[in-house]
PDB file of C-alpha atoms in Angstrom:
ATOM      1  CA  MET S 318      14.521 -12.236 -15.736  1.00 42.00           C
ATOM      2  CA  ALA S 319      13.529  -8.791 -16.989  1.00 46.00           C
ATOM      3  CA  PRO S 320      15.912  -5.888 -16.390  1.00 56.00           C
ATOM      4  CA  GLN S 321      15.228  -3.945 -13.236  1.00 65.00           C
ATOM      5  CA  SER S 322      13.175  -0.762 -13.688  1.00 83.00           C
ATOM      6  CA  TYR S 323      13.858   2.334 -11.611  1.00 91.00           C
ATOM      7  CA  ARG S 324      11.559   5.328 -11.370  1.00 92.00           C
ATOM      8  CA  LEU S 325      10.297   8.169  -9.250  1.00 94.00           C
ATOM      9  CA  VAL S 326       6.531   8.398  -8.736  1.00 93.00           C
ATOM     10  CA  MET S 327       4.959  11.680  -7.638  1.00 93.00           C
ATOM     11  CA  ARG S 328       2.543  10.962  -4.792  1.00 93.00           C
ATOM     12  CA  THR S 329       1.524  14.579  -4.113  1.00 92.00           C
ATOM     13  CA  GLY S 330       2.319  17.828  -5.870  1.00 92.00           C
ATOM     14  CA  PRO S 331       1.571  19.293  -9.279  1.00 92.00           C
ATOM     15  CA  ASN S 332       1.221  15.884 -11.044  1.00 91.00           C
ATOM     16  CA  PRO S 333       0.101  13.156  -8.587  1.00 92.00           C
ATOM     17  CA  GLY S 334       0.627   9.685 -10.018  1.00 91.00           C
ATOM     18  CA  LYS S 335       3.123  10.832 -12.669  1.00 92.00           C
ATOM     19  CA  SER S 336       5.973   8.377 -13.126  1.00 92.00           C
ATOM     20  CA  PHE S 337       9.508   9.392 -14.102  1.00 93.00           C
ATOM     21  CA  PRO S 338      11.573   6.472 -15.492  1.00 93.00           C
ATOM     22  CA  LEU S 339      15.222   6.713 -14.439  1.00 93.00           C
ATOM     23  CA  THR S 340      16.879   5.746 -17.713  1.00 91.00           C
ATOM     24  CA  LYS S 341      20.010   7.929 -17.618  1.00 93.00           C
ATOM     25  CA  ASP S 342      23.105   7.774 -15.390  1.00 94.00           C
ATOM     26  CA  GLU S 343      22.611  11.391 -14.364  1.00 97.00           C
ATOM     27  CA  LEU S 344      19.324  13.285 -14.094  1.00 97.00           C
ATOM     28  CA  SER S 345      18.597  16.822 -12.979  1.00 97.00           C
ATOM     29  CA  ILE S 346      15.496  17.669 -10.946  1.00 97.00           C
ATOM     30  CA  GLY S 347      13.979  21.111 -10.541  1.00 97.00           C
ATOM     31  CA  ARG S 348      11.409  23.687 -11.570  1.00 97.00           C
ATOM     32  CA  ASP S 349      13.251  24.873 -14.704  1.00 97.00           C
ATOM     33  CA  ILE S 350      12.136  23.212 -17.957  1.00 96.00           C
ATOM     34  CA  SER S 351      15.773  22.369 -18.810  1.00 97.00           C
ATOM     35  CA  ASN S 352      15.743  19.649 -16.085  1.00 97.00           C
ATOM     36  CA  ASP S 353      15.242  15.977 -16.882  1.00 96.00           C
ATOM     37  CA  ILE S 354      12.537  15.834 -14.210  1.00 96.00           C
ATOM     38  CA  VAL S 355      10.497  19.040 -14.012  1.00 96.00           C
ATOM     39  CA  ILE S 356       8.460  19.777 -10.886  1.00 96.00           C
ATOM     40  CA  ASN S 357       6.323  22.850 -11.511  1.00 95.00           C
ATOM     41  CA  ASP S 358       6.127  24.015  -7.874  1.00 96.00           C
ATOM     42  CA  ALA S 359       7.216  27.457  -6.633  1.00 95.00           C
ATOM     43  CA  GLU S 360       8.812  25.815  -3.541  1.00 96.00           C
ATOM     44  CA  VAL S 361      11.140  23.740  -5.760  1.00 97.00           C
ATOM     45  CA  SER S 362      14.351  25.468  -6.848  1.00 97.00           C
ATOM     46  CA  ARG S 363      15.054  25.901 -10.554  1.00 97.00           C
ATOM     47  CA  HIS S 364      17.932  23.405 -10.216  1.00 97.00           C
ATOM     48  CA  HIS S 365      16.993  21.594  -7.012  1.00 97.00           C
ATOM     49  CA  ALA S 366      18.728  18.197  -7.028  1.00 97.00           C
ATOM     50  CA  ARG S 367      20.719  15.734  -9.103  1.00 97.00           C
ATOM     51  CA  LEU S 368      20.206  11.986  -9.301  1.00 96.00           C
ATOM     52  CA  LEU S 369      23.315   9.915 -10.060  1.00 95.00           C
ATOM     53  CA  ARG S 370      23.296   6.244 -10.993  1.00 93.00           C
ATOM     54  CA  LYS S 371      26.215   4.142  -9.791  1.00 89.00           C
ATOM     55  CA  GLY S 372      25.580   0.581 -10.983  1.00 86.00           C
ATOM     56  CA  ASP S 373      22.300  -0.483  -9.372  1.00 84.00           C
ATOM     57  CA  ILE S 374      22.414   2.379  -6.858  1.00 90.00           C
ATOM     58  CA  PHE S 375      20.913   5.844  -7.208  1.00 93.00           C
ATOM     59  CA  VAL S 376      22.313   8.721  -5.172  1.00 94.00           C
ATOM     60  CA  LEU S 377      20.232  11.873  -4.728  1.00 95.00           C
ATOM     61  CA  ARG S 378      22.231  15.051  -4.156  1.00 96.00           C
ATOM     62  CA  ASP S 379      20.670  18.389  -3.158  1.00 97.00           C
ATOM     63  CA  LEU S 380      22.109  21.298  -5.176  1.00 97.00           C
ATOM     64  CA  ASP S 381      21.952  23.875  -2.342  1.00 95.00           C
ATOM     65  CA  SER S 382      18.245  24.329  -2.972  1.00 96.00           C
ATOM     66  CA  THR S 383      16.393  27.063  -1.100  1.00 95.00           C
ATOM     67  CA  ASN S 384      13.904  24.777   0.683  1.00 95.00           C
ATOM     68  CA  GLY S 385      16.013  21.635   0.864  1.00 95.00           C
ATOM     69  CA  THR S 386      15.498  18.006  -0.049  1.00 96.00           C
ATOM     70  CA  TRP S 387      13.806  15.815   2.530  1.00 95.00           C
ATOM     71  CA  LEU S 388      13.818  12.056   3.073  1.00 93.00           C
ATOM     72  CA  HIS S 389      11.315  10.687   5.594  1.00 87.00           C
ATOM     73  CA  GLU S 390      11.015  14.115   7.306  1.00 86.00           C
ATOM     74  CA  ARG S 391      14.807  14.540   7.549  1.00 92.00           C
ATOM     75  CA  GLN S 392      16.646  17.121   5.457  1.00 94.00           C
ATOM     76  CA  VAL S 393      19.447  15.549   3.414  1.00 95.00           C
ATOM     77  CA  ASP S 394      22.330  16.819   1.314  1.00 95.00           C
ATOM     78  CA  GLU S 395      23.092  13.454  -0.283  1.00 94.00           C
ATOM     79  CA  VAL S 396      21.481  10.057   0.175  1.00 94.00           C
ATOM     80  CA  ILE S 397      21.560   6.581  -1.358  1.00 93.00           C
ATOM     81  CA  LEU S 398      17.977   5.772  -2.319  1.00 93.00           C
ATOM     82  CA  GLN S 399      16.246   2.575  -1.277  1.00 91.00           C
ATOM     83  CA  ASP S 400      13.028   1.153  -2.696  1.00 90.00           C
ATOM     84  CA  GLY S 401      10.034   2.962  -1.219  1.00 90.00           C
ATOM     85  CA  ASP S 402      11.939   6.033   0.022  1.00 92.00           C
ATOM     86  CA  ALA S 403       9.581   9.021   0.291  1.00 93.00           C
ATOM     87  CA  LEU S 404      11.241  12.249  -0.781  1.00 94.00           C
ATOM     88  CA  ARG S 405       9.919  15.769  -0.487  1.00 96.00           C
ATOM     89  CA  LEU S 406      11.020  18.589  -2.767  1.00 96.00           C
ATOM     90  CA  GLY S 407       8.954  21.699  -2.158  1.00 95.00           C
ATOM     91  CA  ASN S 408       5.329  20.576  -1.889  1.00 94.00           C
ATOM     92  CA  ALA S 409       5.891  17.455  -3.989  1.00 95.00           C
ATOM     93  CA  GLN S 410       6.196  14.072  -2.320  1.00 95.00           C
ATOM     94  CA  ILE S 411       7.996  11.627  -4.573  1.00 94.00           C
ATOM     95  CA  VAL S 412       8.571   7.916  -4.007  1.00 93.00           C
ATOM     96  CA  TYR S 413      11.614   6.055  -5.334  1.00 93.00           C
ATOM     97  CA  LYS S 414      10.689   2.657  -6.755  1.00 92.00           C
ATOM     98  CA  SER S 415      12.797  -0.185  -8.069  1.00 85.00           C
ATOM     99  CA  GLY S 416      11.195  -3.395  -9.216  1.00 69.00           C
ATOM    100  CA  PHE S 417      10.992  -6.096 -11.827  1.00 52.00           C
ATOM    101  CA  SER S 418       7.317  -5.748 -12.719  1.00 48.00           C
ATOM    102  CA  SER S 419       4.778  -2.997 -13.156  1.00 47.00           C
ATOM    103  CA  GLU S 420       3.082  -4.152  -9.936  1.00 49.00           C
ATOM    104  CA  ALA S 421       6.287  -3.431  -7.998  1.00 47.00           C
ATOM    105  CA  LEU S 422       6.388   0.091  -9.417  1.00 42.00           C
ATOM    106  CA  THR S 423       3.061   1.258  -8.030  1.00 49.00           C
ATOM    107  CA  ILE S 424       2.252   2.971  -4.752  1.00 47.00           C
ATOM    108  CA  ALA S 425       0.070   0.900  -2.424  1.00 46.00           C
ATOM    109  CA  ASP S 426      -3.540   1.997  -2.491  1.00 43.00           C
ATOM    110  CA  GLU S 427      -5.328   2.898   0.733  1.00 44.00           C
ATOM    111  CA  HIS S 428      -7.386  -0.313   0.600  1.00 40.00           C
ATOM    112  CA  LEU S 429      -4.188  -2.382   0.878  1.00 41.00           C
ATOM    113  CA  VAL S 430      -3.480  -0.866   4.278  1.00 42.00           C
ATOM    114  CA  LYS S 431      -6.863  -2.122   5.517  1.00 44.00           C
ATOM    115  CA  MET S 432      -6.308  -5.725   4.428  1.00 45.00           C
ATOM    116  CA  ALA S 433      -6.512  -8.090   7.401  1.00 44.00           C
ATOM    117  CA  ALA S 434      -3.938 -10.447   5.855  1.00 45.00           C
ATOM    118  CA  ARG S 435      -1.101  -7.957   6.357  1.00 45.00           C
ATOM    119  CA  ARG S 436       1.560  -9.014   8.796  1.00 48.00           C
ATOM    120  CA  PRO S 437       2.066  -6.932  11.949  1.00 48.00           C
ATOM    121  CA  VAL S 438       5.026  -4.561  11.952  1.00 49.00           C
ATOM    122  CA  VAL S 439       7.394  -4.898  14.907  1.00 50.00           C
ATOM    123  CA  ILE S 440       8.280  -1.589  16.520  1.00 50.00           C
ATOM    124  CA  ALA S 441      10.683  -0.585  19.265  1.00 51.00           C
ATOM    125  CA  LEU S 442      10.314   2.575  21.285  1.00 50.00           C
ATOM    126  CA  PRO S 443      13.126   4.429  23.038  1.00 50.00           C
ATOM    127  CA  HIS S 444      12.842   4.930  26.785  1.00 48.00           C
ATOM    128  CA  SER S 445      10.569   7.915  27.337  1.00 46.00           C
ATOM    129  CA  GLY S 446       8.638   8.404  30.569  1.00 46.00           C
ATOM    130  CA  ASN S 447       6.660   5.217  31.218  1.00 46.00           C
ATOM    131  CA  TRP S 448       7.294   3.772  27.760  1.00 45.00           C
ATOM    132  CA  ASP S 449      10.333   1.527  27.712  1.00 44.00           C
ATOM    133  CA  ALA S 450       8.808  -1.000  25.369  1.00 47.00           C
ATOM    134  CA  ALA S 451       8.722  -2.945  22.157  1.00 52.00           C
ATOM    135  CA  GLY S 452       5.616  -4.068  20.361  1.00 53.00           C
ATOM    136  CA  THR S 453       3.689  -4.534  17.151  1.00 52.00           C
ATOM    137  CA  PHE S 454       1.392  -2.506  14.938  1.00 51.00           C
ATOM    138  CA  ASN S 455      -1.376  -4.452  13.218  1.00 52.00           C
ATOM    139  CA  PRO S 456      -2.566  -2.559  10.100  1.00 52.00           C
ATOM    140  CA  GLY S 457      -5.667  -4.750   9.836  1.00 52.00           C
ATOM    141  CA  THR S 458      -7.049  -3.627  13.192  1.00 55.00           C
ATOM    142  CA  HIS S 459      -5.108  -0.366  13.497  1.00 53.00           C
ATOM    143  CA  THR S 460      -3.856  -1.355  16.939  1.00 54.00           C
ATOM    144  CA  VAL S 461      -0.473  -1.100  18.578  1.00 54.00           C
ATOM    145  CA  THR S 462       0.451  -3.626  21.244  1.00 53.00           C
ATOM    146  CA  LEU S 463       3.297  -2.489  23.475  1.00 53.00           C
ATOM    147  CA  ILE S 464       5.142  -4.893  25.722  1.00 53.00           C
ATOM    148  CA  GLY S 465       7.209  -3.572  28.612  1.00 51.00           C
ATOM    149  CA  THR S 466       6.802  -0.929  31.283  1.00 48.00           C
ATOM    150  CA  GLY S 467       3.275   0.472  31.034  1.00 50.00           C
ATOM    151  CA  ALA S 468       2.273  -2.214  28.466  1.00 47.00           C
ATOM    152  CA  ARG S 469      -1.122  -1.820  26.805  1.00 49.00           C
ATOM    153  CA  THR S 470      -2.891  -1.992  23.468  1.00 47.00           C
ATOM    154  CA  VAL S 471      -3.999   1.243  21.798  1.00 48.00           C
ATOM    155  CA  THR S 472      -5.606   2.068  18.464  1.00 48.00           C
ATOM    156  CA  SER S 473      -3.797   4.134  15.843  1.00 48.00           C
ATOM    157  CA  GLY S 474      -5.786   7.123  17.129  1.00 49.00           C
ATOM    158  CA  GLY S 475      -4.212   6.685  20.570  1.00 48.00           C
ATOM    159  CA  GLN S 476      -7.324   5.250  22.272  1.00 49.00           C
ATOM    160  CA  GLU S 477      -7.501   1.945  24.095  1.00 50.00           C
ATOM    161  CA  PRO S 478      -9.854  -0.388  22.192  1.00 49.00           C
ATOM    162  CA  SER S 479     -13.298  -0.925  23.717  1.00 53.00           C
ATOM    163  CA  SER S 480     -13.953  -4.336  25.224  1.00 50.00           C
ATOM    164  CA  ALA S 481     -17.516  -4.505  23.856  1.00 47.00           C
TER     165      ALA S 481
END
């Protein structure tokens, strides 16, 4: 089996699609050219974050940056990264990838989301008003089926599907 490859892939920002292999045990991230990973964005601090490798685990640590480090819309000071984690530093969205093949290191294209063969994703919603429910989201049809109080099926745009 090939050794596992770790990398960050910039989804949006100054270099969309750029891949940063994580080959060192400690990497610095920031706007300054002295960093291992340079993000040329005015919203990124000169020395924004540090990435530490501990065995097969990478820990991202914010270095008291001005605009913070964000993981899935939540500001973090330190976090253990998991495959597919979407990070935001300034205006750059970066995805952490770990995988054994080049296919596992890519970001899914938009057309993959539309594939009918994708399995539904099970979701659970906290009690809120009439919605005390669990359900599924089907990426192929862009519908959400909720089961529970006020159960119904809606499209990803929030509309009930037509019965035509």
